[in-house]
Amino acid sequence: MPEQRFSRQRERIYQVVRDSGEHPTAEMVYQQLKPELPRLSLGTVYRNLRQMAGEGRLTEIQGPVVRFDGCTAPHTHLRCLRCGGVFDLEAIPYDRALDDLAARQGVRVLGHALLFTGICSACADKENIQETDQSL
């Protein structure tokens, strides 16, 4: 795919995702950039994010709300079932058995996405506080 020229808007959208530690949604990116780029629309943000994900510049994380990650290296995520946040997890060692499986299936694996679901520490802490309060 030919290299896309980054407009100022596109470059800022990319920078916001890349610099964010939150795996932002299109809405989050839009809200952050709206004061700086008042003519920017949510549709423009979403289209640019999807295009950059398709080009491999960002990672698109599917779920009830699509989120984006500026880190394109393979890594693992956890999606919190309470708050909807997406969090990076420590790296899981690569299992060479996957190479054997791919060879048996006749496929070549070029990448992967591993997404766990669970409860983040902040939500778990809130639930523990509420459980403690209810037991009084």
PDB file of C-alpha atoms in Angstrom:
ATOM      1  CA  MET A   1       0.000   0.000   0.000  1.00  0.00           C
ATOM      2  CA  PRO A   2       1.447   3.401  -0.892  1.00  0.00           C
ATOM      3  CA  GLU A   3       2.549   5.623   1.962  1.00  0.00           C
ATOM      4  CA  GLN A   4      -0.214   8.045   2.979  1.00  0.00           C
ATOM      5  CA  ARG A   5       0.690  11.664   3.487  1.00  0.00           C
ATOM      6  CA  PHE A   6      -0.239  12.622   7.018  1.00  0.00           C
ATOM      7  CA  SER A   7      -2.346  15.771   7.236  1.00  0.00           C
ATOM      8  CA  ARG A   8      -2.089  17.810  10.419  1.00  0.00           C
ATOM      9  CA  GLN A   9      -5.370  16.300  11.640  1.00  0.00           C
ATOM     10  CA  ARG A  10      -4.261  12.773  10.819  1.00  0.00           C
ATOM     11  CA  GLU A  11      -0.889  13.295  12.491  1.00  0.00           C
ATOM     12  CA  ARG A  12      -2.539  14.634  15.670  1.00  0.00           C
ATOM     13  CA  ILE A  13      -5.016  11.726  15.745  1.00  0.00           C
ATOM     14  CA  TYR A  14      -2.094   9.318  15.480  1.00  0.00           C
ATOM     15  CA  GLN A  15      -0.119  11.148  18.191  1.00  0.00           C
ATOM     16  CA  VAL A  16      -3.040  11.092  20.628  1.00  0.00           C
ATOM     17  CA  VAL A  17      -3.428   7.322  20.289  1.00  0.00           C
ATOM     18  CA  ARG A  18       0.310   6.663  20.322  1.00  0.00           C
ATOM     19  CA  ASP A  19       0.844   8.785  23.436  1.00  0.00           C
ATOM     20  CA  SER A  20      -2.220   7.518  25.292  1.00  0.00           C
ATOM     21  CA  GLY A  21      -1.939   4.813  27.893  1.00  0.00           C
ATOM     22  CA  GLU A  22      -5.690   4.220  27.768  1.00  0.00           C
ATOM     23  CA  HIS A  23      -6.318   2.491  24.422  1.00  0.00           C
ATOM     24  CA  PRO A  24      -8.708   5.317  23.487  1.00  0.00           C
ATOM     25  CA  THR A  25     -11.957   5.111  21.577  1.00  0.00           C
ATOM     26  CA  ALA A  26     -12.616   7.363  18.585  1.00  0.00           C
ATOM     27  CA  GLU A  27     -14.823   9.478  20.865  1.00  0.00           C
ATOM     28  CA  MET A  28     -11.998   9.913  23.394  1.00  0.00           C
ATOM     29  CA  VAL A  29      -9.581  11.005  20.649  1.00  0.00           C
ATOM     30  CA  TYR A  30     -12.188  13.380  19.235  1.00  0.00           C
ATOM     31  CA  GLN A  31     -12.896  14.975  22.631  1.00  0.00           C
ATOM     32  CA  GLN A  32      -9.185  15.490  23.275  1.00  0.00           C
ATOM     33  CA  LEU A  33      -8.562  17.123  19.886  1.00  0.00           C
ATOM     34  CA  LYS A  34     -11.784  19.145  19.540  1.00  0.00           C
ATOM     35  CA  PRO A  35     -10.447  22.250  21.390  1.00  0.00           C
ATOM     36  CA  GLU A  36      -7.296  22.230  19.253  1.00  0.00           C
ATOM     37  CA  LEU A  37      -8.999  21.325  15.951  1.00  0.00           C
ATOM     38  CA  PRO A  38     -12.544  22.770  16.128  1.00  0.00           C
ATOM     39  CA  ARG A  39     -13.406  21.742  12.550  1.00  0.00           C
ATOM     40  CA  LEU A  40     -12.585  18.091  13.256  1.00  0.00           C
ATOM     41  CA  SER A  41     -15.548  15.690  13.195  1.00  0.00           C
ATOM     42  CA  LEU A  42     -16.001  12.381  14.994  1.00  0.00           C
ATOM     43  CA  GLY A  43     -16.472  10.691  11.610  1.00  0.00           C
ATOM     44  CA  THR A  44     -13.098  12.000  10.430  1.00  0.00           C
ATOM     45  CA  VAL A  45     -11.428  10.686  13.579  1.00  0.00           C
ATOM     46  CA  TYR A  46     -13.031   7.263  13.187  1.00  0.00           C
ATOM     47  CA  ARG A  47     -12.187   6.977   9.470  1.00  0.00           C
ATOM     48  CA  ASN A  48      -8.567   7.955  10.099  1.00  0.00           C
ATOM     49  CA  LEU A  49      -8.222   5.521  13.007  1.00  0.00           C
ATOM     50  CA  ARG A  50      -9.650   2.650  10.941  1.00  0.00           C
ATOM     51  CA  GLN A  51      -7.415   3.526   7.994  1.00  0.00           C
ATOM     52  CA  MET A  52      -4.276   3.714  10.151  1.00  0.00           C
ATOM     53  CA  ALA A  53      -5.203   0.378  11.745  1.00  0.00           C
ATOM     54  CA  GLY A  54      -5.594  -1.104   8.257  1.00  0.00           C
ATOM     55  CA  GLU A  55      -2.152   0.228   7.340  1.00  0.00           C
ATOM     56  CA  GLY A  56      -0.621  -1.329  10.462  1.00  0.00           C
ATOM     57  CA  ARG A  57       0.179   1.997  12.152  1.00  0.00           C
ATOM     58  CA  LEU A  58      -2.304   1.334  14.968  1.00  0.00           C
ATOM     59  CA  THR A  59      -3.943  -1.741  16.444  1.00  0.00           C
ATOM     60  CA  GLU A  60      -7.737  -1.910  16.472  1.00  0.00           C
ATOM     61  CA  ILE A  61      -9.159  -3.706  19.518  1.00  0.00           C
ATOM     62  CA  GLN A  62     -12.660  -5.038  18.869  1.00  0.00           C
ATOM     63  CA  GLY A  63     -15.344  -5.155  21.534  1.00  0.00           C
ATOM     64  CA  PRO A  64     -18.587  -3.456  22.483  1.00  0.00           C
ATOM     65  CA  VAL A  65     -16.670  -0.205  21.954  1.00  0.00           C
ATOM     66  CA  VAL A  66     -13.767  -0.281  19.480  1.00  0.00           C
ATOM     67  CA  ARG A  67     -10.512   0.970  20.975  1.00  0.00           C
ATOM     68  CA  PHE A  68      -7.144   1.719  19.401  1.00  0.00           C
ATOM     69  CA  ASP A  69      -3.575   1.054  20.494  1.00  0.00           C
ATOM     70  CA  GLY A  70      -0.474   2.901  19.340  1.00  0.00           C
ATOM     71  CA  CYS A  71       1.668  -0.163  20.044  1.00  0.00           C
ATOM     72  CA  THR A  72       1.577  -2.500  17.052  1.00  0.00           C
ATOM     73  CA  ALA A  73       4.008  -5.080  18.453  1.00  0.00           C
ATOM     74  CA  PRO A  74       2.246  -8.306  19.490  1.00  0.00           C
ATOM     75  CA  HIS A  75       1.133  -8.068  23.098  1.00  0.00           C
ATOM     76  CA  THR A  76      -1.757  -9.127  25.295  1.00  0.00           C
ATOM     77  CA  HIS A  77      -4.746  -7.112  26.492  1.00  0.00           C
ATOM     78  CA  LEU A  78      -7.409  -7.450  29.157  1.00  0.00           C
ATOM     79  CA  ARG A  79     -10.837  -5.884  28.602  1.00  0.00           C
ATOM     80  CA  CYS A  80     -12.583  -5.065  31.879  1.00  0.00           C
ATOM     81  CA  LEU A  81     -16.161  -6.334  31.928  1.00  0.00           C
ATOM     82  CA  ARG A  82     -17.139  -3.596  34.398  1.00  0.00           C
ATOM     83  CA  CYS A  83     -15.669  -0.326  33.096  1.00  0.00           C
ATOM     84  CA  GLY A  84     -14.892  -1.389  29.493  1.00  0.00           C
ATOM     85  CA  GLY A  85     -11.267  -0.291  29.773  1.00  0.00           C
ATOM     86  CA  VAL A  86      -8.521  -2.138  27.918  1.00  0.00           C
ATOM     87  CA  PHE A  87      -5.223  -2.751  29.666  1.00  0.00           C
ATOM     88  CA  ASP A  88      -1.865  -4.144  28.566  1.00  0.00           C
ATOM     89  CA  LEU A  89      -0.783  -7.340  30.293  1.00  0.00           C
ATOM     90  CA  GLU A  90       2.713  -8.674  30.737  1.00  0.00           C
ATOM     91  CA  ALA A  91       4.009 -10.597  27.747  1.00  0.00           C
ATOM     92  CA  ILE A  92       3.044 -14.242  27.521  1.00  0.00           C
ATOM     93  CA  PRO A  93       5.918 -16.423  26.263  1.00  0.00           C
ATOM     94  CA  TYR A  94       5.469 -17.621  22.692  1.00  0.00           C
ATOM     95  CA  ASP A  95       4.603 -21.316  22.492  1.00  0.00           C
ATOM     96  CA  ARG A  96       6.438 -23.118  19.678  1.00  0.00           C
ATOM     97  CA  ALA A  97       3.537 -25.591  19.565  1.00  0.00           C
ATOM     98  CA  LEU A  98       1.728 -22.874  17.619  1.00  0.00           C
ATOM     99  CA  ASP A  99       4.316 -23.243  14.838  1.00  0.00           C
ATOM    100  CA  ASP A 100       3.614 -26.988  14.712  1.00  0.00           C
ATOM    101  CA  LEU A 101      -0.125 -26.366  14.607  1.00  0.00           C
ATOM    102  CA  ALA A 102       0.264 -23.843  11.780  1.00  0.00           C
ATOM    103  CA  ALA A 103       2.443 -26.280   9.819  1.00  0.00           C
ATOM    104  CA  ARG A 104      -0.129 -29.080  10.238  1.00  0.00           C
ATOM    105  CA  GLN A 105      -2.911 -26.754   9.112  1.00  0.00           C
ATOM    106  CA  GLY A 106      -0.858 -25.509   6.166  1.00  0.00           C
ATOM    107  CA  VAL A 107      -1.046 -21.864   7.211  1.00  0.00           C
ATOM    108  CA  ARG A 108       1.529 -19.191   7.903  1.00  0.00           C
ATOM    109  CA  VAL A 109       0.829 -17.091  10.987  1.00  0.00           C
ATOM    110  CA  LEU A 110       1.862 -13.466  10.515  1.00  0.00           C
ATOM    111  CA  GLY A 111       0.594 -12.043  13.772  1.00  0.00           C
ATOM    112  CA  HIS A 112      -1.835 -12.561  16.593  1.00  0.00           C
ATOM    113  CA  ALA A 113      -4.154 -10.726  18.940  1.00  0.00           C
ATOM    114  CA  LEU A 114      -4.811 -12.084  22.399  1.00  0.00           C
ATOM    115  CA  LEU A 115      -7.568 -10.438  24.417  1.00  0.00           C
ATOM    116  CA  PHE A 116      -8.598 -11.647  27.852  1.00  0.00           C
ATOM    117  CA  THR A 117     -11.775 -10.506  29.569  1.00  0.00           C
ATOM    118  CA  GLY A 118     -11.988  -9.971  33.300  1.00  0.00           C
ATOM    119  CA  ILE A 119     -12.105  -7.301  35.976  1.00  0.00           C
ATOM    120  CA  CYS A 120      -9.426  -4.592  36.183  1.00  0.00           C
ATOM    121  CA  SER A 121      -7.770  -3.830  39.510  1.00  0.00           C
ATOM    122  CA  ALA A 122      -9.639  -0.527  39.983  1.00  0.00           C
ATOM    123  CA  CYS A 123     -13.033  -2.184  39.485  1.00  0.00           C
ATOM    124  CA  ALA A 124     -12.009  -5.141  41.661  1.00  0.00           C
ATOM    125  CA  ASP A 125     -11.025  -2.701  44.413  1.00  0.00           C
ATOM    126  CA  LYS A 126     -14.408  -0.943  44.148  1.00  0.00           C
ATOM    127  CA  GLU A 127     -16.237  -4.268  44.318  1.00  0.00           C
ATOM    128  CA  ASN A 128     -14.216  -5.335  47.374  1.00  0.00           C
ATOM    129  CA  ILE A 129     -15.105  -2.042  49.104  1.00  0.00           C
ATOM    130  CA  GLN A 130     -18.792  -2.502  48.251  1.00  0.00           C
ATOM    131  CA  GLU A 131     -18.751  -6.149  49.377  1.00  0.00           C
ATOM    132  CA  THR A 132     -17.161  -5.082  52.670  1.00  0.00           C
ATOM    133  CA  ASP A 133     -19.758  -2.306  53.108  1.00  0.00           C
ATOM    134  CA  GLN A 134     -22.636  -4.717  52.429  1.00  0.00           C
ATOM    135  CA  SER A 135     -21.366  -7.208  55.004  1.00  0.00           C
ATOM    136  CA  LEU A 136     -21.566  -4.640  57.844  1.00  0.00           C
TER     137      LEU A 136
END
